[in-house]
Tab-separated table of C-alpha atoms in Angstrom:
chain	number	residue	atom	x	y	z
A	1	MET	CA	11.773	-4.945	31.178
A	2	ILE	CA	12.358	-8.188	29.253
A	3	ARG	CA	9.953	-8.475	26.331
A	4	LYS	CA	9.604	-9.747	22.768
A	5	ILE	CA	10.879	-7.306	20.155
A	6	ILE	CA	12.124	-7.430	16.591
A	7	GLN	CA	15.744	-7.789	15.546
A	8	ILE	CA	17.009	-6.845	12.068
A	9	ASN	CA	19.971	-8.595	10.461
A	10	GLU	CA	21.545	-5.813	8.406
A	11	GLU	CA	23.651	-8.276	6.412
A	12	ARG	CA	20.508	-9.961	5.089
A	13	CYS	CA	18.598	-6.692	4.574
A	14	ASN	CA	18.434	-5.689	0.896
A	15	GLY	CA	17.141	-2.177	1.582
A	16	CYS	CA	13.770	-2.693	-0.122
A	17	GLY	CA	11.892	-0.853	2.650
A	18	ALA	CA	8.887	-3.206	2.648
A	19	CYS	CA	9.174	-3.658	6.428
A	20	ALA	CA	9.060	0.091	7.012
A	21	PHE	CA	5.803	0.280	5.061
A	22	ALA	CA	4.380	-2.715	6.931
A	23	CYS	CA	5.199	-1.250	10.359
A	24	HIS	CA	2.126	0.703	11.430
A	25	GLU	CA	3.933	2.256	14.396
A	26	GLY	CA	6.841	3.852	12.539
A	27	ALA	CA	9.316	1.787	14.541
A	28	ILE	CA	11.391	0.888	11.471
A	29	GLY	CA	13.256	3.400	9.347
A	30	MET	CA	15.824	3.262	6.578
A	31	VAL	CA	19.314	4.354	7.607
A	32	ASN	CA	22.109	4.290	5.025
A	33	GLY	CA	20.032	2.009	2.828
A	34	LYS	CA	19.305	-0.551	5.560
A	35	ALA	CA	16.264	-1.153	7.749
A	36	ARG	CA	16.766	-0.257	11.387
A	37	LEU	CA	14.651	-0.370	14.546
A	38	LEU	CA	14.522	3.326	15.414
A	39	ARG	CA	13.153	3.116	18.963
A	40	ASP	CA	12.300	0.176	21.194
A	41	ASP	CA	9.198	1.884	22.597
A	42	TYR	CA	7.721	2.215	19.076
A	43	CYS	CA	7.765	-1.568	18.526
A	44	ASP	CA	4.616	-3.328	19.751
A	45	GLY	CA	6.116	-6.782	19.264
A	46	LEU	CA	3.304	-8.012	17.001
A	47	GLY	CA	5.583	-8.506	14.011
A	48	ASP	CA	3.600	-7.156	11.031
A	49	CYS	CA	6.992	-6.472	9.459
A	50	LEU	CA	8.152	-10.109	9.492
A	51	PRO	CA	6.054	-11.464	6.580
A	52	ALA	CA	6.765	-8.307	4.573
A	53	CYS	CA	10.529	-8.910	4.534
A	54	PRO	CA	11.548	-10.795	1.361
A	55	THR	CA	14.942	-11.879	2.724
A	56	GLY	CA	13.985	-13.072	6.210
A	57	ALA	CA	16.159	-10.407	7.809
A	58	ILE	CA	13.721	-9.769	10.680
A	59	THR	CA	13.223	-12.102	13.638
A	60	PHE	CA	11.857	-11.918	17.178
A	61	VAL	CA	14.141	-11.862	20.215
A	62	GLU	CA	13.505	-11.458	23.913
A	63	ARG	CA	15.695	-8.821	25.490
A	64	GLU	CA	15.738	-5.816	27.780
A	65	ALA	CA	13.693	-3.123	26.044
A	66	ALA	CA	11.547	-0.118	26.867
A	67	ALA	CA	7.826	-0.852	27.086
A	68	TYR	CA	5.670	-0.115	24.050
A	69	ASP	CA	4.468	3.497	24.281
A	70	GLU	CA	1.254	3.966	22.304
A	71	LYS	CA	1.063	7.706	23.016
A	72	ALA	CA	4.604	8.255	21.730
A	73	VAL	CA	3.774	6.281	18.591
A	74	GLN	CA	0.626	8.314	17.930
A	75	GLU	CA	2.502	11.582	18.365
A	76	ASN	CA	5.278	10.391	16.074
A	77	MET	CA	2.824	9.362	13.358
A	78	ARG	CA	0.951	12.668	13.713
A	79	LYS	CA	4.170	14.622	13.163
A	80	LYS	CA	5.060	12.485	10.145
A	81	LYS	CA	1.694	13.100	8.568
A	82	GLU	CA	1.832	16.851	9.184
A	83	LYS	CA	5.232	17.133	7.564
A	84	ASN	CA	4.341	14.642	4.831
A	85	HIS	CA	7.650	13.094	5.718
A	86	ASP	CA	6.699	9.575	4.780
A	87	PHE	CA	9.417	7.053	4.060
A	88	ALA	CA	8.110	6.595	0.541
A	89	ALA	CA	8.751	10.232	-0.260
A	90	SER	CA	12.046	10.696	1.465
A	91	ALA	CA	14.225	7.632	1.901
A	92	GLY	CA	15.066	4.082	1.043
A	93	CYS	CA	14.848	2.446	-2.353
A	94	PRO	CA	14.390	5.080	-5.105
A	95	GLY	CA	11.749	2.876	-6.700
A	96	HIS	CA	9.525	3.389	-3.647
A	97	GLN	CA	9.679	7.180	-3.598
A	98	MET	CA	6.258	8.778	-3.810
A	99	HIS	CA	5.303	10.675	-6.968
A	100	ARG	CA	2.114	12.297	-8.207
A	101	LEU	CA	1.976	11.625	-11.939
A	102	ARG	CA	0.100	13.237	-14.809
A	103	GLY	CA	-2.139	10.287	-15.589
A	104	THR	CA	-5.315	12.112	-14.621
A	105	GLU	CA	-5.029	14.746	-17.342
A	106	GLU	CA	-7.455	14.840	-20.256
A	107	SER	CA	-4.729	14.268	-22.850
A	108	VAL	CA	-5.056	10.855	-24.463
A	109	LEU	CA	-2.050	10.915	-26.787
A	110	THR	CA	1.573	11.732	-26.135
A	111	GLN	CA	3.546	13.935	-28.491
A	112	ALA	CA	4.769	10.789	-30.222
A	113	GLY	CA	1.183	9.800	-30.991
A	114	GLU	CA	1.121	6.918	-28.511
A	115	LEU	CA	-1.567	6.371	-25.922
A	116	ALA	CA	-0.659	8.133	-22.681
A	117	SER	CA	-0.434	6.304	-19.384
A	118	GLN	CA	-3.289	7.059	-17.010
A	119	LEU	CA	-1.382	6.016	-13.892
A	120	GLY	CA	-1.944	8.831	-11.436
A	121	GLN	CA	0.714	8.093	-8.798
A	122	TRP	CA	3.740	6.031	-7.811
A	123	PRO	CA	4.139	3.543	-6.198
A	124	CYS	CA	1.056	1.621	-7.289
A	125	GLN	CA	1.603	-1.716	-5.508
A	126	ILE	CA	-0.730	-2.097	-2.518
A	127	LYS	CA	2.181	-3.287	-0.368
A	128	LEU	CA	4.265	-0.190	-1.102
A	129	ALA	CA	1.724	2.646	-1.188
A	130	PRO	CA	1.896	4.935	1.889
A	131	VAL	CA	-1.370	4.881	3.852
A	132	ASP	CA	-1.486	8.669	4.300
A	133	ALA	CA	-0.211	9.747	0.865
A	134	PRO	CA	-1.733	13.111	-0.151
A	135	TYR	CA	-2.976	11.737	-3.470
A	136	PHE	CA	-5.551	9.625	-1.591
A	137	ASP	CA	-7.383	12.736	-0.380
A	138	GLY	CA	-10.603	13.000	-2.383
A	139	ALA	CA	-9.547	10.136	-4.670
A	140	GLU	CA	-11.615	7.726	-6.684
A	141	LEU	CA	-9.775	4.498	-5.993
A	142	LEU	CA	-9.143	1.685	-8.459
A	143	ILE	CA	-7.967	-1.580	-6.898
A	144	ALA	CA	-6.923	-3.975	-9.636
A	145	ALA	CA	-5.403	-7.414	-9.904
A	146	ASP	CA	-1.958	-7.374	-11.506
A	147	CYS	CA	-3.019	-9.450	-14.525
A	148	THR	CA	-5.913	-7.196	-15.543
A	149	ALA	CA	-3.610	-4.677	-17.217
A	150	PHE	CA	-2.281	-7.410	-19.514
A	151	ALA	CA	-5.565	-9.175	-20.183
A	152	TYR	CA	-7.708	-6.077	-20.782
A	153	ALA	CA	-6.170	-3.705	-23.316
A	154	SER	CA	-8.297	-0.664	-22.439
A	155	LEU	CA	-7.708	-0.720	-18.676
A	156	HIS	CA	-5.973	2.676	-18.705
A	157	GLN	CA	-8.711	4.510	-20.601
A	158	LYS	CA	-11.778	2.722	-19.186
A	159	PHE	CA	-10.817	2.280	-15.551
A	160	MET	CA	-7.569	4.040	-14.568
A	161	LYS	CA	-8.273	7.459	-16.041
A	162	GLY	CA	-8.998	9.979	-13.294
A	163	LYS	CA	-8.398	7.453	-10.517
A	164	ILE	CA	-5.660	6.511	-8.072
A	165	THR	CA	-4.643	2.956	-8.912
A	166	LEU	CA	-3.504	0.242	-6.515
A	167	ILE	CA	-2.541	-3.203	-7.789
A	168	GLY	CA	-1.762	-6.532	-6.197
A	169	CYS	CA	-1.905	-10.301	-6.470
A	170	PRO	CA	-3.027	-12.081	-3.292
A	171	LYS	CA	-1.712	-15.408	-4.579
A	172	LEU	CA	1.832	-14.200	-5.267
A	173	ASP	CA	2.056	-11.788	-2.327
A	174	SER	CA	0.505	-14.373	0.033
A	175	ILE	CA	-0.865	-11.664	2.309
A	176	ASP	CA	-4.232	-10.256	3.289
A	177	TYR	CA	-4.503	-6.709	1.941
A	178	SER	CA	-7.637	-5.890	3.933
A	179	GLU	CA	-5.953	-4.231	6.926
A	180	LYS	CA	-3.901	-1.802	4.848
A	181	LEU	CA	-6.771	-1.023	2.483
A	182	SER	CA	-9.028	-0.420	5.476
A	183	GLN	CA	-6.501	2.088	6.834
A	184	ILE	CA	-6.340	3.880	3.492
A	185	ILE	CA	-10.124	4.149	3.269
A	186	ARG	CA	-10.556	5.060	6.934
A	187	THR	CA	-7.882	7.772	7.107
A	188	ASN	CA	-8.538	9.429	3.746
A	189	LYS	CA	-11.560	10.926	1.997
A	190	ILE	CA	-12.072	8.236	-0.637
A	191	GLN	CA	-14.894	9.080	-3.034
A	192	SER	CA	-15.445	5.638	-4.567
A	193	VAL	CA	-13.807	2.243	-5.010
A	194	THR	CA	-13.698	0.179	-8.195
A	195	ILE	CA	-12.419	-3.398	-8.009
A	196	VAL	CA	-11.138	-4.955	-11.231
A	197	ARG	CA	-10.280	-8.648	-10.958
A	198	MET	CA	-9.692	-11.600	-13.241
A	199	GLU	CA	-12.184	-14.439	-13.542
A	200	VAL	CA	-9.694	-16.932	-12.038
A	201	PRO	CA	-10.483	-18.159	-8.498
A	202	CYS	CA	-7.308	-16.795	-6.886
A	203	CYS	CA	-8.492	-13.257	-7.650
A	204	GLY	CA	-11.280	-13.861	-5.166
A	205	GLY	CA	-8.734	-13.032	-2.468
A	206	LEU	CA	-8.424	-9.488	-3.776
A	207	GLU	CA	-12.189	-9.049	-3.981
A	208	ALA	CA	-12.655	-10.390	-0.444
A	209	ALA	CA	-9.896	-8.140	0.931
A	210	VAL	CA	-11.453	-4.995	-0.544
A	211	LYS	CA	-14.933	-5.882	0.694
A	212	THR	CA	-13.557	-6.574	4.178
A	213	ALA	CA	-11.624	-3.291	4.104
A	214	LEU	CA	-14.745	-1.349	3.126
A	215	GLN	CA	-16.682	-2.967	5.956
A	216	ASN	CA	-13.950	-2.446	8.550
A	217	SER	CA	-13.283	1.170	7.548
A	218	GLY	CA	-16.501	2.296	9.204
A	219	LYS	CA	-17.355	4.400	6.167
A	220	SER	CA	-20.047	4.135	3.513
A	221	VAL	CA	-18.121	4.369	0.253
A	222	PRO	CA	-19.750	3.600	-3.129
A	223	TRP	CA	-18.078	0.650	-4.839
A	224	GLN	CA	-18.376	-1.571	-7.879
A	225	MET	CA	-16.679	-4.730	-9.087
A	226	VAL	CA	-15.651	-5.626	-12.637
A	227	THR	CA	-14.490	-9.080	-13.722
A	228	ILE	CA	-12.204	-9.605	-16.718
A	229	SER	CA	-12.011	-12.900	-18.609
A	230	ILE	CA	-8.658	-14.472	-19.441
A	231	ASP	CA	-9.251	-13.623	-23.091
A	232	GLY	CA	-9.689	-9.930	-22.287
A	233	ARG	CA	-13.448	-9.366	-22.075
A	234	ILE	CA	-15.534	-7.680	-19.397
A	235	ILE	CA	-17.839	-10.436	-18.201
A	236	ASN	CA	-19.629	-8.531	-15.456
A	237	ARG	CA	-19.742	-5.040	-13.956
């Protein structure tokens, strides 16, 4: 059948893997450091991957292609989850590979006497975090605006410690995080959600996305919001 489907220009692809994370059907994979459409019947033609690509390497074309097969997609995603064979843990850019860190330990100081990082996992960007990563199971989730770590000096000790941290900036990323966050909350046993945002208006996009995700997840998850001033004070919680 002739239908709309994605096309990837490998010359323009920089191998970042953002499209593979954005594709909810697992249609895109990384092969020899480049994004590739793995199977026509995995691509639904909706194009969630297009805005995620920083180089504009993905476009729509109309061509002969197998029809979208939802059952095949569901089975493929089930197998991936069982094997924990997520792209973030196995392929693509090394900076995207999934790691469980030691940030949740009680130790406050490193051997050098410096404050220890409380980051519990990698990657921490909302756009890059795998939806079904094992560290989400039973997690207390911190969703923070990028600037909060620079404005509020005690973010690690007061908010990140013991939590799984996701960060983002809706103004710079120019995307709505709500769909991905909703998937994370819906498919994992999240214990609580803490939102930490800056007082500036553009951070309202992050707050709105998390609230929408909580509502759309179909779950009742305790949550709180904290606002940080530009001079590094907590002004509400």
